[in-house]
Each structure stands twice: as structure tokens, then as C-alpha cells.
Amino acid sequence: MEKILEIKDLHVSFQTYGGKVQAVRGVHLDVHKGETLAIVGESGCGKSVTANSIMKLIPSPPGTIERGSITFKGRDITRLSDKEVRAIRGVDISMIFQDPMTALNPTLTIGTQLTEGIKQHQRLSQAEAKKKATEMLNLVGIPSPEERLKQYPHQFSGGMRQRIVIAMALICEPELLIADEPTTALDVTIQAQILKLFDRIQQETGVSIILITHDLGVVAKIADRIAVMYAGKIIEVGTRREIFYQAQHPYTQGLLHSVPRLDQKTDKLVPIDGTPPDLFAPPEGCPFTARCPLAMEVCGKVYPFHADLSHTHAVECWLQDERAKQHLAT
């Protein structure tokens, strides 16, 4: 399958009064044409920083992309000028931000905000841009689109605003859509509608999607592949079935055990004890060592090797070493 995006050894840090926060530490990822890749992990693990790096939206200062490459269709985004990146943003790569109310300008009509980008990038007339905006509102399921174009963000519900933000992201027909926690503030009914909308849009347009979330229920519905992130690193990646049924990293297993399941009878959920490591001074070994019930002495001293379990499933964990497997078997 054709790769549309490839991230290699990405390091992103933020300089603060307390020191340097190493938010992303050597991320390797790729996204294929027409697929949905979900990046999951608890708050603060580096998911949104990785997404903003793809769009080159890391504020500098205090943020810095220290090293690594983000290759989109053969071009390394980290080496492009601001002008070159602006030509890509919204046209080839679009992003849906976490809170639709803050993503929309409360003083401008929905029509103005929808047509602004397409008029700039595609040089359309006002009438052509309005027609395109109407089509996009239809696509995302907003009734009476021509009337709705004249209204302001406060006149829409949370679910409707989220649909408008999705329409804004898709109006220039991007090849890659980054959705950063797109269903976090919505109730479960609206969440289901938004996820169904993503699935339909992908089938109709062929857009590739990076879905950033901490909600494994969302992931189970629409993700083709899943990357599990912890303390700024991708610690496991695989297809949806591999992650949900054959997870190998103790952190991934812990995430799955802490989610309620309808197919199992349990009296209580099993939480992951402890807290994530301090990224001002991240550990040299596996960052999950202090919380891992299966941790060995080597785990805290040396970062684990990259183990390919199949052509789609990979994990970074010392438990995949043959010596550890033999020890656990006895």
C-alpha cells in the first residue's frame, strides 16, 4: 500500500523555566493512502505534539523540532519554509482541533469561515466558493445549508459545530486529515454520528486519517491500524485486531484491561498504578518500567529493542527478548 506520510526519528522539545521538556522522543510512524491510523495513549504522552509537528504548528519559541524527518509525498516538511508549509496546510493536509468552539471565530459567519480557505488556495469566485461550502455542509449532514451559512457559531449545537469544523478541514479536498480528539466533548450519541461521518467521508473521498484519541471505544470502531504512545515514544503499533487481541506491551495490555467490556464479566476495572515519568529527565530505559508488573532489571537501564512480530505488528519491549521469554516460561 502506498505511503502518504512517513515520520522518522522525530524529536520535539519545549524550553521552559524549569528546563527542557522532551515531549516527543524518536517517533517512527507511517500512514498509508486511504487508511485510518489511530494514535492512542494517556494525556501528556505526546500525541497532539506529534500531530502539530506534522502541520508544523509547534510554536517557536518555546518549541523546537530538534531532529527527525516528516516526509509527505516525497517532501520533508521540517525543511520547508513557512511559505511552502502554508501552501500545504488546508490543501494537502488539514487538521480538526480538539475544541470546535475555539476553532471557530465567534465574530464571523460560518459561510465566511468556510469560504476563506478555498478562495485563497483555489482562487474561486465568491459564488463558486459559496456553492462549494454548501456542498460541504450537505456532505457533513447539516440541513438547510444555504441558510446555515449566514449564521454564527453560537447558533449551533456542539455536534453541529464539530461537523462544521470537519467541513472546513475537508473543503480543499486534502489527502491527509488529522483529527485531534474530535469526539472528546460530545455525548455518546453524537460521537457515534461523527464516527459514522468519518467512515462515510473516507469512503467517498479516499482521504487518509490520523485519529488522535485516548478513547479505545472510538478506536475500535474506525481505526485500521493503531499506534500506542507512552512518554513521547511509540511503544507498540499494529492492526486493530493485533492491538485488541494480541497486544504484547504491558502498557497496551493495561490500557485494554482498564476499559469496560460487554463480553466479559468483571466486578471492577484494573487500573494502571503509578504515574508517567517526568519528561524533564526521562528514564534511559523503558519509560514504563516503574509501573510495569513484569519489569526486569534491564528494563530500567537500557531502552528495549524494536521487535517486529509480523509485517504489521511491532513492539518495543524487553519481554520480546528470547531470554525473557524463556525465563517467564519457567
Coordinates of N, CA, C and O in Angstrom, one line a residue, residues 133-204:
A133 N -19.1 25.5 -0.4 CA -19.4 25.5 1.1 C -20.7 24.8 1.3 O -20.8 24.0 2.3
T134 N -21.7 25.1 0.5 CA -23.0 24.5 0.6 C -22.9 23.0 0.4 O -23.5 22.2 1.2
E135 N -22.1 22.6 -0.6 CA -21.9 21.1 -0.8 C -21.2 20.4 0.4 O -21.6 19.3 0.7
M136 N -20.3 21.1 1.0 CA -19.6 20.5 2.2 C -20.5 20.4 3.4 O -20.5 19.4 4.1
L137 N -21.4 21.4 3.6 CA -22.3 21.3 4.7 C -23.3 20.1 4.5 O -23.7 19.4 5.4
N138 N -23.7 20.0 3.2 CA -24.5 18.8 2.8 C -23.8 17.5 3.1 O -24.4 16.6 3.7
L139 N -22.5 17.4 2.8 CA -21.7 16.2 3.0 C -21.6 15.8 4.4 O -21.7 14.6 4.8
V140 N -21.5 16.8 5.3 CA -21.4 16.5 6.7 C -22.7 16.4 7.5 O -22.8 16.3 8.7
G141 N -23.8 16.5 6.7 CA -25.1 16.3 7.2 C -25.8 17.4 8.0 O -26.6 17.2 8.9
I142 N -25.5 18.7 7.6 CA -26.2 19.8 8.2 C -27.3 20.3 7.3 O -27.1 20.6 6.1
P143 N -28.6 20.3 7.8 CA -29.7 20.6 7.0 C -29.8 22.1 6.7 O -29.2 22.9 7.3
S144 N -30.5 22.4 5.6 CA -30.7 23.8 5.2 C -29.3 24.6 5.1 O -29.1 25.6 5.7
P145 N -28.4 24.0 4.3 CA -27.0 24.6 4.3 C -26.9 26.0 3.9 O -26.1 26.8 4.4
E146 N -27.7 26.5 2.9 CA -27.7 27.8 2.5 C -28.0 28.8 3.6 O -27.4 29.9 3.7
E147 N -29.0 28.5 4.4 CA -29.4 29.3 5.5 C -28.4 29.3 6.6 O -28.1 30.3 7.2
R148 N -27.8 28.1 6.8 CA -26.9 28.0 7.9 C -25.6 28.7 7.6 O -24.9 29.1 8.5
L149 N -25.2 29.0 6.4 CA -24.0 29.7 6.0 C -24.1 31.1 6.6 O -23.0 31.8 6.8
K150 N -25.3 31.7 6.8 CA -25.4 33.0 7.3 C -25.4 33.1 8.8 O -25.4 34.2 9.4
Q151 N -25.3 32.0 9.5 CA -25.4 32.0 10.9 C -24.0 32.0 11.6 O -23.0 31.8 10.9
Y152 N -23.9 32.2 12.9 CA -22.7 32.3 13.7 C -22.5 31.1 14.5 O -23.5 30.4 14.8
P153 N -21.3 30.8 15.0 CA -21.0 29.5 15.7 C -21.9 29.3 16.9 O -22.3 28.2 17.2
H154 N -22.3 30.4 17.6 CA -23.1 30.2 18.9 C -24.5 29.8 18.6 O -25.2 29.3 19.5
Q155 N -24.9 29.8 17.3 CA -26.2 29.4 16.9 C -26.3 27.9 16.6 O -27.3 27.4 16.2
F156 N -25.2 27.2 16.8 CA -25.1 25.8 16.5 C -24.9 25.0 17.8 O -24.2 25.5 18.7
S157 N -25.3 23.7 17.8 CA -25.0 22.8 19.0 C -23.6 22.3 18.9 O -22.9 22.6 17.8
G158 N -23.1 21.7 19.9 CA -21.7 21.2 19.9 C -21.5 20.2 18.8 O -20.4 20.2 18.1
G159 N -22.4 19.3 18.5 CA -22.3 18.3 17.5 C -22.3 19.0 16.1 O -21.5 18.6 15.2
M160 N -23.1 20.0 15.9 CA -23.1 20.7 14.6 C -21.8 21.5 14.4 O -21.3 21.5 13.3
R161 N -21.3 22.1 15.5 CA -20.0 22.8 15.3 C -18.9 21.9 14.9 O -18.1 22.2 14.1
Q162 N -18.9 20.7 15.5 CA -17.9 19.7 15.1 C -18.0 19.3 13.7 O -17.0 19.2 13.0
R163 N -19.3 19.2 13.2 CA -19.5 18.9 11.8 C -18.9 20.1 10.9 O -18.4 19.8 9.8
I164 N -19.1 21.3 11.3 CA -18.7 22.5 10.6 C -17.1 22.5 10.5 O -16.5 22.7 9.5
V165 N -16.5 22.2 11.6 CA -15.0 22.1 11.7 C -14.5 21.0 10.7 O -13.5 21.2 10.0
I166 N -15.2 19.9 10.7 CA -14.9 18.8 9.7 C -15.0 19.3 8.3 O -14.2 19.1 7.4
A167 N -16.1 20.0 8.0 CA -16.4 20.6 6.7 C -15.2 21.6 6.3 O -14.8 21.5 5.1
M168 N -14.8 22.4 7.2 CA -13.7 23.3 7.0 C -12.4 22.6 6.6 O -11.7 23.0 5.8
A169 N -12.2 21.5 7.3 CA -11.0 20.7 7.1 C -11.0 20.0 5.7 O -9.9 19.8 5.1
L170 N -12.2 19.7 5.3 CA -12.3 18.9 4.0 C -12.5 19.7 2.8 O -12.5 19.2 1.7
I171 N -12.8 21.0 2.9 CA -13.3 21.8 1.8 C -12.3 21.9 0.7 O -12.7 22.0 -0.5
C172 N -11.0 21.9 1.0 CA -10.0 22.0 -0.1 C -9.5 20.6 -0.5 O -8.5 20.4 -1.2
E173 N -10.3 19.5 -0.1 CA -10.1 18.2 -0.6 C -8.6 17.7 -0.3 O -7.9 17.3 -1.2
P174 N -8.2 17.7 1.0 CA -6.9 17.2 1.4 C -6.7 15.7 1.2 O -7.7 15.0 1.2
E175 N -5.5 15.3 1.2 CA -5.2 13.9 1.1 C -5.0 13.3 2.5 O -5.1 12.1 2.6
L176 N -4.7 14.1 3.4 CA -4.4 13.7 4.8 C -5.2 14.5 5.8 O -5.1 15.8 5.7
L177 N -6.0 13.9 6.6 CA -6.8 14.6 7.6 C -6.4 14.2 9.0 O -6.4 13.0 9.3
I178 N -6.0 15.1 9.9 CA -5.6 14.9 11.2 C -6.7 15.3 12.2 O -7.1 16.5 12.2
A179 N -7.2 14.4 12.9 CA -8.4 14.6 13.8 C -7.9 14.5 15.2 O -7.6 13.4 15.7
D180 N -7.7 15.6 15.9 CA -7.2 15.6 17.3 C -8.3 15.6 18.3 O -9.0 16.6 18.5
E181 N -8.6 14.4 18.9 CA -9.6 14.2 19.9 C -11.0 14.8 19.4 O -11.6 15.7 20.0
P182 N -11.5 14.4 18.2 CA -12.6 15.1 17.6 C -13.9 14.8 18.3 O -14.9 15.5 18.0
T183 N -14.0 13.8 19.2 CA -15.3 13.5 19.9 C -15.2 13.6 21.4 O -16.2 13.2 22.1
T184 N -14.2 14.2 21.9 CA -14.0 14.3 23.3 C -15.1 15.0 24.1 O -15.6 14.5 25.1
A185 N -15.6 16.1 23.6 CA -16.6 16.9 24.3 C -18.0 16.6 23.9 O -18.9 17.3 24.3
L186 N -18.2 15.5 23.2 CA -19.5 15.2 22.7 C -20.1 14.0 23.4 O -19.4 13.1 23.9
D187 N -21.5 13.9 23.5 CA -22.1 12.8 24.2 C -22.0 11.6 23.2 O -21.7 11.7 22.1
V188 N -22.3 10.4 23.8 CA -22.1 9.2 23.0 C -22.9 9.1 21.7 O -22.4 8.5 20.7
T189 N -24.1 9.6 21.7 CA -24.9 9.6 20.5 C -24.3 10.4 19.4 O -24.2 9.9 18.3
I190 N -23.8 11.6 19.8 CA -23.2 12.5 18.8 C -21.8 11.9 18.3 O -21.5 12.0 17.2
Q191 N -21.1 11.3 19.3 CA -19.9 10.6 19.0 C -20.1 9.6 17.9 O -19.3 9.5 16.9
A192 N -21.1 8.8 18.0 CA -21.4 7.7 17.0 C -21.7 8.3 15.7 O -21.3 7.8 14.6
Q193 N -22.4 9.4 15.7 CA -22.7 10.1 14.4 C -21.5 10.6 13.7 O -21.3 10.5 12.5
I194 N -20.6 11.2 14.5 CA -19.3 11.8 14.0 C -18.4 10.7 13.4 O -17.9 10.8 12.3
L195 N -18.4 9.6 14.1 CA -17.5 8.4 13.7 C -18.1 7.8 12.4 O -17.3 7.5 11.5
K196 N -19.4 7.7 12.3 CA -20.1 7.3 11.1 C -19.8 8.2 9.9 O -19.6 7.8 8.8
L197 N -19.8 9.5 10.3 CA -19.5 10.5 9.2 C -18.1 10.4 8.7 O -17.8 10.5 7.5
F198 N -17.1 10.2 9.6 CA -15.7 10.0 9.2 C -15.6 8.8 8.2 O -14.9 8.9 7.2
D199 N -16.3 7.7 8.6 CA -16.2 6.5 7.8 C -16.8 6.8 6.4 O -16.2 6.4 5.3
R200 N -17.9 7.5 6.3 CA -18.6 7.8 5.0 C -17.7 8.7 4.2 O -17.6 8.5 3.0
I201 N -17.1 9.7 4.8 CA -16.3 10.7 4.1 C -15.1 10.0 3.5 O -14.7 10.3 2.4
Q202 N -14.5 9.1 4.3 CA -13.3 8.4 3.8 C -13.6 7.5 2.6 O -12.9 7.4 1.7
Q203 N -14.8 6.9 2.7 CA -15.2 6.0 1.5 C -15.5 6.9 0.3 O -15.2 6.5 -0.8
E204 N -16.0 8.1 0.5 CA -16.4 8.9 -0.7 C -15.2 9.7 -1.2 O -15.2 10.0 -2.4

